[in-house]
Amino acid sequence: MADLEKNNSQFSEKAENEIELKETAGLSQGQIILRRFVRHKAAMISVFGLLFVILFSFSASGIHLGTEDNPITVKGWWPYTIDDIDPEGAITSMCENGIPGCPTMDFLPDFIDGDGMGFGAHPLGMDQIGTDYLALVVRGAEQSIMVMFIVGFMGLIIGTVVGAIAGFYGGIVDAILMRVTDMFLVTPTLIIGAVIGFQFGNLGVIPLAIMLGFFAWMGLARFVRTDFLTLREREFVDAARVAGASNRRIIFKHILPNAMGIIIVAGTLLMSGAILIESALSFLGFGVRAPDVSLGLLISKYQDTFSVAPFLFWWPGLFIISIALFVNFIGDGLRDAFDPRQKKRISLKERFKSSTMKVKA
Amino acid sequence: MFAYISRRLGMMLLIVFGASFMVYNLQAISSNPLEAFAESTEKNKEQQMARLIRELNLDVPPPVRYFIWFRGIIAGLWGQLDLGQTRDNFMVMDQIAAAIPITFRLVIASTILAILLGITIGMITAIRQYSRFDYTMTFVSFLLFSLPIFWVAVLLKEYMAIQFNDFLVNPQIPIELVVIIGLIIGFIFAGIAGGTRKRFLTIFAGVSVLAIGLLFGMSSSSWFTDPGLGIIGVGIMSFVAAAVTTQLSTGLDNKASLRTALAAASVVTISYYPMQLLLGPESGLLSVFLAFSITIALSSIIGYFMDTEDRKVNIRVGVLTAFVGTFVLFIDRSMQEFNAYMFSDAIGGRPVSTLGQANDVLSPEQVGSFWISGLDAVMHLVLPTVALTLVSFAGYVRFSRGSLLEVLNMDYIRTARAKGLTERTVITRHAMRNAMLPLTTILVNDFAGVIGGAIITESIFQWSGMGSLFNQALRSYDLNLLMGVFIIGAVLTVVANLVADLLYGVVDPRIRIRK
């Protein structure tokens, strides 16, 4: 074993490159990136985890859009909604430790605690007035996910446009756009978010998300600009220009695809930031307001009852953490996949195999 | 250089102007300070409204009113800063001046802790890339990235304050828990040390047994209610510090610096009893300063005379050891007061506080005592500091890891190794210093950001700093107060950006500032 390691360190970087080249021969750039991404275990688990959370929340609570007067709703499969107050009078039935509305979920089989496994009528319990807590939590998760995607999408679009224009045209356009970016940047996100949320929070979650989106693009714009500054000096841009391509065509067809990696990665980070900002604002009372539901709002409402009914506090937090964690891991996987300097870790066996093959050849 | 700075300053003024104009109008147009009077039934409602309109110039449309406010900011350029007054006729300046030190106290410890811990762990994970420790820390830092601070804070309140205080009534750790904690500590140390599987297991077993023994001893004596290290604890920690600093800066083979470090540790240990007199119950900050000066001065003298070569290196090792040792001594001295503090009437045996920034029922002589009031401040700081550190340190871990990995791939690192330098020299002298360069930018910006950035923490732990001012301003539609908090944050941010750019030019000679 020790010998093998010693030998192994002598293999040149060239051999590693050859393995890499052999694996990617005949594949398009997109396929190579997809391959690298699929190989990233944590990221792949996160993709499925996030999909599960999204599908579960949206299908369980249904879809709620539109305004208060003419709502567009699709009913979900979960029998209770956030408006049902104590559907079966179950809140009066105490659990063994005297807590009203405790969770009915039980994963311990019969022979350990004497009653069977199962979800029961209210798996996550009920809040103090008897509303099913699973209905509240999935509704909150649904709202947070919507905020996440709207803010992420808006930040992506505005940031890319501003960054691309500033980076491509340079000079006075660049100077003006970057000073505007700085102007937005000196405003702390939480402060501007609170000012916005305090005025728009009562309108519901979508207007709030759209307003937040207008203040979430600055970091991305900076990244895109830096990337454009270097890309526009490259030969392929000159070639396109000589061939008579318009500026618009050069930006969209030639430079933007090359900057896509950084845009997507920064976009995912933006999304995980958005979910934390939204829940923080709702926690402080500057975001989504009652009677509407949000994960941050649920936590703030039940923080004082932690010692009595900890389940009311744990679940919304676990949803926030899992969504943010999944998004962060996906972002990490994407970064590794898009980074051209990134080399796959080449296992001992592969190195050994490639070197022996070379000897034979 | 002068032209560059003045151009940047002009630009900064423009940015602050633009940002404050935007926030001012956003808030002024969408909120109405007179709303509170709509349902009021007071008799002098009309007069109050008229007073407010007159004093806050509410009859002037917001974009124009902004310039009335901005005049006060411009006056700040020649030292007559005027941020206007609040709804209740207080000067905004006074309120902010009172809030800044409180916020600063709240965030300073956690910022420093997060930076130190984050950079250390980040660099270790980079050196031990793809090890167990690396994978564990990567997962932990991603987890911490995703944690909402308000959620962590509530958990800390429950487990670190309420239940820990309950535990202190009868401080016995169950034996299973002792074993589990010991094993975790062992895993962390073994992970940092790395190496082969055998080495991992040896270190794991050794550290675990040591930790379990120590915890068991602490649990069975009444250490948690009457903590202290004594001369033995201070001595051991000083000599460990001596070994670690020598190993990190010159290696244990360098006899001169090893001797200096050991001598410095001895100085700290020998001065244990004299120091107890110096740091008596009546002593204050001056005595503490004196204590540090004495040991540091003595050990630098020892370093100077230890060897005629490498005096600078020897002095540095000695001073570092003496500093750490004296710090441990200082902590031991503070711990000696803990029992008295904990069982005083104001505290009643529940030392870890969940709310506020100081205990207001302490007796006057307790407030007067440097040690007791210091302990009180620390006990109020514990929870917010842990919460803020947990949330912010992940960023430093990721950043310093990436930075060091990038540097380790450079050609000059290969050259350094090819020259035959030891791995320690390559990493501490060649890699780490270059990896720290991009961190300066982040550090400077974070120090500026902390003043305005603790809104959530202040709200949860009920500290009355900048964050709670902002909270109050927003809820009561107090535009001047809101803008006051905002402008302080904005100015600090732009100044920090300038400082970071200038500093980068100083620490990295490759960067030249455009004339």
PDB file of C-alpha atoms in Angstrom, chain A residues 13 179 182-188 190-192 194-196 198-200 211 215 222 276 279-281 283-286 295-296 299-300 302-304 306-307 313-318 320-321 324-326 328-329 332 335 341-343 345, chain B residues 11 14-20 22-23 26-27 30-31 130 135 138-139 142-148 150-152 154-155 157-159 163 398 406 414 452-453 455-456 459-460 470-471 474-477 482 485-486 489-490 493-494 497:
ATOM      1  CA  GLU A  13      -0.420  15.739 -14.266  1.00  0.00           C
ATOM      2  CA  ARG A 179     -22.246  53.637  -9.344  1.00  0.00           C
ATOM      3  CA  ASP A 182     -22.970  50.684  -5.467  1.00  0.00           C
ATOM      4  CA  MET A 183     -25.865  52.891  -4.486  1.00  0.00           C
ATOM      5  CA  PHE A 184     -28.088  49.860  -4.021  1.00  0.00           C
ATOM      6  CA  LEU A 185     -25.255  47.938  -2.432  1.00  0.00           C
ATOM      7  CA  VAL A 186     -24.642  50.353   0.457  1.00  0.00           C
ATOM      8  CA  THR A 187     -28.235  49.812   1.500  1.00  0.00           C
ATOM      9  CA  PRO A 188     -28.175  46.741   3.770  1.00  0.00           C
ATOM     10  CA  LEU A 190     -32.291  43.644   5.750  1.00  0.00           C
ATOM     11  CA  ILE A 191     -32.900  47.382   6.171  1.00  0.00           C
ATOM     12  CA  ILE A 192     -34.315  47.904   2.707  1.00  0.00           C
ATOM     13  CA  ALA A 194     -37.767  45.791   6.300  1.00  0.00           C
ATOM     14  CA  VAL A 195     -38.763  49.156   4.828  1.00  0.00           C
ATOM     15  CA  ILE A 196     -40.348  47.388   1.852  1.00  0.00           C
ATOM     16  CA  PHE A 198     -43.417  46.944   6.369  1.00  0.00           C
ATOM     17  CA  GLN A 199     -45.322  48.640   3.544  1.00  0.00           C
ATOM     18  CA  PHE A 200     -45.988  45.698   1.235  1.00  0.00           C
ATOM     19  CA  MET A 211     -40.379  44.283  -4.377  1.00  0.00           C
ATOM     20  CA  PHE A 215     -33.090  44.983  -4.404  1.00  0.00           C
ATOM     21  CA  ARG A 222     -20.934  42.630 -10.291  1.00  0.00           C
ATOM     22  CA  LEU A 276     -33.453  33.404   4.842  1.00  0.00           C
ATOM     23  CA  SER A 279     -38.179  34.329   6.972  1.00  0.00           C
ATOM     24  CA  ALA A 280     -36.145  36.875   8.966  1.00  0.00           C
ATOM     25  CA  LEU A 281     -38.426  39.702   7.838  1.00  0.00           C
ATOM     26  CA  PHE A 283     -40.006  36.838  12.054  1.00  0.00           C
ATOM     27  CA  LEU A 284     -39.443  40.516  12.833  1.00  0.00           C
ATOM     28  CA  GLY A 285     -42.983  41.329  11.707  1.00  0.00           C
ATOM     29  CA  PHE A 286     -41.916  43.190   8.568  1.00  0.00           C
ATOM     30  CA  LEU A 295     -42.305  29.897   8.172  1.00  0.00           C
ATOM     31  CA  GLY A 296     -40.645  32.894   9.834  1.00  0.00           C
ATOM     32  CA  ILE A 299     -41.341  30.567  14.444  1.00  0.00           C
ATOM     33  CA  SER A 300     -41.823  34.036  15.842  1.00  0.00           C
ATOM     34  CA  TYR A 302     -44.276  29.987  18.887  1.00  0.00           C
ATOM     35  CA  GLN A 303     -40.796  30.910  20.153  1.00  0.00           C
ATOM     36  CA  ASP A 304     -42.110  31.570  23.650  1.00  0.00           C
ATOM     37  CA  PHE A 306     -40.849  26.250  23.229  1.00  0.00           C
ATOM     38  CA  SER A 307     -40.712  24.544  26.608  1.00  0.00           C
ATOM     39  CA  PHE A 313     -41.127  25.542  16.935  1.00  0.00           C
ATOM     40  CA  TRP A 314     -39.075  22.715  15.400  1.00  0.00           C
ATOM     41  CA  TRP A 315     -40.980  22.037  12.177  1.00  0.00           C
ATOM     42  CA  PRO A 316     -40.983  25.458  10.474  1.00  0.00           C
ATOM     43  CA  GLY A 317     -37.273  25.778  11.275  1.00  0.00           C
ATOM     44  CA  LEU A 318     -36.494  22.345   9.854  1.00  0.00           C
ATOM     45  CA  ILE A 320     -36.321  26.524   6.259  1.00  0.00           C
ATOM     46  CA  ILE A 321     -33.029  24.789   6.965  1.00  0.00           C
ATOM     47  CA  ALA A 324     -31.767  26.483   2.195  1.00  0.00           C
ATOM     48  CA  LEU A 325     -29.356  23.578   2.671  1.00  0.00           C
ATOM     49  CA  PHE A 326     -30.540  21.789  -0.486  1.00  0.00           C
ATOM     50  CA  ASN A 328     -26.755  25.648  -1.166  1.00  0.00           C
ATOM     51  CA  PHE A 329     -25.567  22.142  -2.014  1.00  0.00           C
ATOM     52  CA  ASP A 332     -21.952  23.988  -4.784  1.00  0.00           C
ATOM     53  CA  ARG A 335     -20.019  25.584  -9.223  1.00  0.00           C
ATOM     54  CA  ARG A 341     -10.301  24.337 -13.632  1.00  0.00           C
ATOM     55  CA  GLN A 342     -12.159  21.778 -11.603  1.00  0.00           C
ATOM     56  CA  LYS A 343     -10.626  18.364 -11.940  1.00  0.00           C
ATOM     57  CA  ARG A 345     -10.649  13.471  -8.050  1.00  0.00           C
TER      58      ARG A 345
ATOM     59  CA  MET B  11     -17.915  59.424  -5.587  1.00  0.00           C
ATOM     60  CA  LEU B  14     -22.653  60.833  -4.575  1.00  0.00           C
ATOM     61  CA  ILE B  15     -23.423  57.195  -3.719  1.00  0.00           C
ATOM     62  CA  VAL B  16     -24.551  58.018  -0.201  1.00  0.00           C
ATOM     63  CA  PHE B  17     -26.686  60.819  -1.612  1.00  0.00           C
ATOM     64  CA  GLY B  18     -28.343  58.547  -4.164  1.00  0.00           C
ATOM     65  CA  ALA B  19     -28.976  55.689  -1.747  1.00  0.00           C
ATOM     66  CA  SER B  20     -30.366  57.907   0.992  1.00  0.00           C
ATOM     67  CA  MET B  22     -34.020  56.409  -2.595  1.00  0.00           C
ATOM     68  CA  VAL B  23     -34.675  55.110   0.933  1.00  0.00           C
ATOM     69  CA  LEU B  26     -39.538  55.095  -0.442  1.00  0.00           C
ATOM     70  CA  GLN B  27     -40.325  55.430   3.231  1.00  0.00           C
ATOM     71  CA  SER B  30     -45.434  54.924   1.551  1.00  0.00           C
ATOM     72  CA  SER B  31     -45.931  55.756   5.223  1.00  0.00           C
ATOM     73  CA  TYR B 130     -10.564  15.617   1.028  1.00  0.00           C
ATOM     74  CA  TYR B 135     -15.845  16.676   4.569  1.00  0.00           C
ATOM     75  CA  THR B 138     -17.784  21.372   4.664  1.00  0.00           C
ATOM     76  CA  PHE B 139     -21.091  19.882   5.690  1.00  0.00           C
ATOM     77  CA  PHE B 142     -23.144  24.511   4.680  1.00  0.00           C
ATOM     78  CA  LEU B 143     -25.513  23.721   7.518  1.00  0.00           C
ATOM     79  CA  LEU B 144     -24.555  26.907   9.358  1.00  0.00           C
ATOM     80  CA  PHE B 145     -24.983  28.891   6.137  1.00  0.00           C
ATOM     81  CA  SER B 146     -28.571  27.698   5.994  1.00  0.00           C
ATOM     82  CA  LEU B 147     -29.445  28.388   9.629  1.00  0.00           C
ATOM     83  CA  PRO B 148     -31.806  31.256  10.362  1.00  0.00           C
ATOM     84  CA  PHE B 150     -33.531  33.703  15.051  1.00  0.00           C
ATOM     85  CA  TRP B 151     -34.126  29.958  15.152  1.00  0.00           C
ATOM     86  CA  VAL B 152     -30.660  29.278  16.552  1.00  0.00           C
ATOM     87  CA  VAL B 154     -34.350  30.490  20.480  1.00  0.00           C
ATOM     88  CA  LEU B 155     -32.675  27.082  20.746  1.00  0.00           C
ATOM     89  CA  LYS B 157     -32.001  30.407  24.970  1.00  0.00           C
ATOM     90  CA  GLU B 158     -33.620  27.097  25.834  1.00  0.00           C
ATOM     91  CA  TYR B 159     -30.589  24.827  25.965  1.00  0.00           C
ATOM     92  CA  GLN B 163     -31.503  24.286  30.919  1.00  0.00           C
ATOM     93  CA  ARG B 398     -15.378  28.576   2.961  1.00  0.00           C
ATOM     94  CA  GLU B 406      -5.812  28.466  -4.809  1.00  0.00           C
ATOM     95  CA  ARG B 414       6.149  24.216  -5.859  1.00  0.00           C
ATOM     96  CA  GLY B 452     -25.917  48.135  11.256  1.00  0.00           C
ATOM     97  CA  GLY B 453     -26.245  44.422  10.846  1.00  0.00           C
ATOM     98  CA  ILE B 455     -31.161  43.913  13.827  1.00  0.00           C
ATOM     99  CA  ILE B 456     -32.451  40.387  14.370  1.00  0.00           C
ATOM    100  CA  SER B 459     -34.515  42.138  18.674  1.00  0.00           C
ATOM    101  CA  ILE B 460     -34.345  38.582  20.053  1.00  0.00           C
ATOM    102  CA  PHE B 470     -34.204  50.936  13.517  1.00  0.00           C
ATOM    103  CA  ASN B 471     -37.003  48.651  14.626  1.00  0.00           C
ATOM    104  CA  LEU B 474     -39.847  51.768  11.316  1.00  0.00           C
ATOM    105  CA  ARG B 475     -42.796  50.882  13.522  1.00  0.00           C
ATOM    106  CA  SER B 476     -43.504  54.435  14.642  1.00  0.00           C
ATOM    107  CA  TYR B 477     -42.960  55.943  11.160  1.00  0.00           C
ATOM    108  CA  LEU B 482     -34.712  55.641  10.398  1.00  0.00           C
ATOM    109  CA  VAL B 485     -29.534  54.615  11.394  1.00  0.00           C
ATOM    110  CA  PHE B 486     -29.403  54.086   7.649  1.00  0.00           C
ATOM    111  CA  GLY B 489     -24.504  52.165   8.027  1.00  0.00           C
ATOM    112  CA  ALA B 490     -24.161  53.514   4.488  1.00  0.00           C
ATOM    113  CA  THR B 493     -19.844  50.774   4.217  1.00  0.00           C
ATOM    114  CA  VAL B 494     -18.449  53.180   1.635  1.00  0.00           C
ATOM    115  CA  ASN B 497     -14.694  49.944   0.802  1.00  0.00           C
TER     116      ASN B 497
END
